[in-house]
Amino acid sequence: MPDMSASVSLAATDLVSLADLDQNKVTPGVLGFIVFAVMAVAVWGLMKSMSKHMRKVDFKEPADPGTDHPADTPAQRS
């Protein structure tokens, strides 16, 4: 049975030579810019929607008529 690591390293060197990447020419390109712009617009829309929903929230809780408040006890009034 042949050595697997030798065949894997040989295949990896063949793939690297086929790619022939130049580090000075690799850029995100137009597709990277489009993806970034779409994500930025989506975040802006989500923030706008969140602020609209947060304006609708009423942070004051209504007082329950059946509960006694601590300030209403006779010991607190005297």
PDB file of C-alpha atoms in Angstrom:
ATOM      1  CA  MET A   1       0.000   0.000   0.000  1.00  0.00           C
ATOM      2  CA  PRO A   2       1.567   3.372  -0.974  1.00  0.00           C
ATOM      3  CA  ASP A   3       2.210   6.099   1.554  1.00  0.00           C
ATOM      4  CA  MET A   4      -0.874   8.380   1.771  1.00  0.00           C
ATOM      5  CA  SER A   5       1.002  11.479   2.931  1.00  0.00           C
ATOM      6  CA  ALA A   6       3.233  11.437  -0.136  1.00  0.00           C
ATOM      7  CA  SER A   7       0.256  11.273  -2.499  1.00  0.00           C
ATOM      8  CA  VAL A   8      -1.582  14.019  -0.606  1.00  0.00           C
ATOM      9  CA  SER A   9       1.424  16.343  -0.678  1.00  0.00           C
ATOM     10  CA  LEU A  10       1.924  15.637  -4.394  1.00  0.00           C
ATOM     11  CA  ALA A  11      -1.726  16.466  -5.082  1.00  0.00           C
ATOM     12  CA  ALA A  12      -1.456  19.665  -3.011  1.00  0.00           C
ATOM     13  CA  THR A  13       1.597  20.856  -4.943  1.00  0.00           C
ATOM     14  CA  ASP A  14      -0.176  20.167  -8.221  1.00  0.00           C
ATOM     15  CA  LEU A  15      -3.180  22.250  -7.087  1.00  0.00           C
ATOM     16  CA  VAL A  16      -0.986  25.148  -5.981  1.00  0.00           C
ATOM     17  CA  SER A  17       0.883  25.194  -9.279  1.00  0.00           C
ATOM     18  CA  LEU A  18      -2.425  25.101 -11.182  1.00  0.00           C
ATOM     19  CA  ALA A  19      -3.809  28.046  -9.234  1.00  0.00           C
ATOM     20  CA  ASP A  20      -0.695  30.177  -9.872  1.00  0.00           C
ATOM     21  CA  LEU A  21      -1.833  32.902  -7.470  1.00  0.00           C
ATOM     22  CA  ASP A  22       0.009  36.198  -7.381  1.00  0.00           C
ATOM     23  CA  GLN A  23      -0.270  37.791  -3.916  1.00  0.00           C
ATOM     24  CA  ASN A  24      -0.062  41.286  -5.447  1.00  0.00           C
ATOM     25  CA  LYS A  25      -3.089  40.746  -7.682  1.00  0.00           C
ATOM     26  CA  VAL A  26      -5.522  39.114  -5.239  1.00  0.00           C
ATOM     27  CA  THR A  27      -8.281  41.567  -4.280  1.00  0.00           C
ATOM     28  CA  PRO A  28     -11.871  41.216  -3.074  1.00  0.00           C
ATOM     29  CA  GLY A  29     -13.030  42.690  -6.363  1.00  0.00           C
ATOM     30  CA  VAL A  30     -16.457  43.860  -7.387  1.00  0.00           C
ATOM     31  CA  LEU A  31     -18.228  40.849  -5.883  1.00  0.00           C
ATOM     32  CA  GLY A  32     -16.681  41.564  -2.466  1.00  0.00           C
ATOM     33  CA  PHE A  33     -17.798  45.191  -2.657  1.00  0.00           C
ATOM     34  CA  ILE A  34     -21.335  44.195  -3.661  1.00  0.00           C
ATOM     35  CA  VAL A  35     -21.608  41.713  -0.776  1.00  0.00           C
ATOM     36  CA  PHE A  36     -20.298  44.325   1.679  1.00  0.00           C
ATOM     37  CA  ALA A  37     -22.699  46.982   0.354  1.00  0.00           C
ATOM     38  CA  VAL A  38     -25.698  44.623   0.601  1.00  0.00           C
ATOM     39  CA  MET A  39     -24.770  43.733   4.184  1.00  0.00           C
ATOM     40  CA  ALA A  40     -24.386  47.428   5.078  1.00  0.00           C
ATOM     41  CA  VAL A  41     -27.826  48.246   3.629  1.00  0.00           C
ATOM     42  CA  ALA A  42     -29.346  45.291   5.496  1.00  0.00           C
ATOM     43  CA  VAL A  43     -27.853  46.443   8.824  1.00  0.00           C
ATOM     44  CA  TRP A  44     -29.090  49.994   8.184  1.00  0.00           C
ATOM     45  CA  GLY A  45     -32.609  48.673   7.487  1.00  0.00           C
ATOM     46  CA  LEU A  46     -32.589  46.510  10.613  1.00  0.00           C
ATOM     47  CA  MET A  47     -31.449  49.421  12.783  1.00  0.00           C
ATOM     48  CA  LYS A  48     -34.153  51.671  11.329  1.00  0.00           C
ATOM     49  CA  SER A  49     -36.802  49.008  11.975  1.00  0.00           C
ATOM     50  CA  MET A  50     -35.539  48.425  15.522  1.00  0.00           C
ATOM     51  CA  SER A  51     -35.664  52.135  16.370  1.00  0.00           C
ATOM     52  CA  LYS A  52     -39.222  52.341  14.999  1.00  0.00           C
ATOM     53  CA  HIS A  53     -40.303  49.418  17.175  1.00  0.00           C
ATOM     54  CA  MET A  54     -38.504  50.774  20.247  1.00  0.00           C
ATOM     55  CA  ARG A  55     -40.402  54.085  19.926  1.00  0.00           C
ATOM     56  CA  LYS A  56     -43.659  52.109  20.248  1.00  0.00           C
ATOM     57  CA  VAL A  57     -42.635  50.449  23.520  1.00  0.00           C
ATOM     58  CA  ASP A  58     -44.260  51.865  26.655  1.00  0.00           C
ATOM     59  CA  PHE A  59     -41.761  51.473  29.477  1.00  0.00           C
ATOM     60  CA  LYS A  60     -44.184  52.512  32.263  1.00  0.00           C
ATOM     61  CA  GLU A  61     -46.087  49.632  33.802  1.00  0.00           C
ATOM     62  CA  PRO A  62     -49.718  50.284  34.687  1.00  0.00           C
ATOM     63  CA  ALA A  63     -50.500  50.086  38.399  1.00  0.00           C
ATOM     64  CA  ASP A  64     -52.639  47.109  39.387  1.00  0.00           C
ATOM     65  CA  PRO A  65     -55.690  48.335  41.336  1.00  0.00           C
ATOM     66  CA  GLY A  66     -55.839  45.192  43.524  1.00  0.00           C
ATOM     67  CA  THR A  67     -52.329  45.389  44.961  1.00  0.00           C
ATOM     68  CA  ASP A  68     -51.271  47.461  47.959  1.00  0.00           C
ATOM     69  CA  HIS A  69     -48.259  49.648  47.510  1.00  0.00           C
ATOM     70  CA  PRO A  70     -45.785  49.931  50.425  1.00  0.00           C
ATOM     71  CA  ALA A  71     -46.411  53.685  50.676  1.00  0.00           C
ATOM     72  CA  ASP A  72     -50.133  53.034  51.287  1.00  0.00           C
ATOM     73  CA  THR A  73     -49.643  51.031  54.504  1.00  0.00           C
ATOM     74  CA  PRO A  74     -50.637  52.758  57.780  1.00  0.00           C
ATOM     75  CA  ALA A  75     -47.138  52.309  59.266  1.00  0.00           C
ATOM     76  CA  GLN A  76     -45.596  54.283  56.406  1.00  0.00           C
ATOM     77  CA  ARG A  77     -48.044  57.219  56.717  1.00  0.00           C
ATOM     78  CA  SER A  78     -47.441  57.977  60.426  1.00  0.00           C
TER      79      SER A  78
END
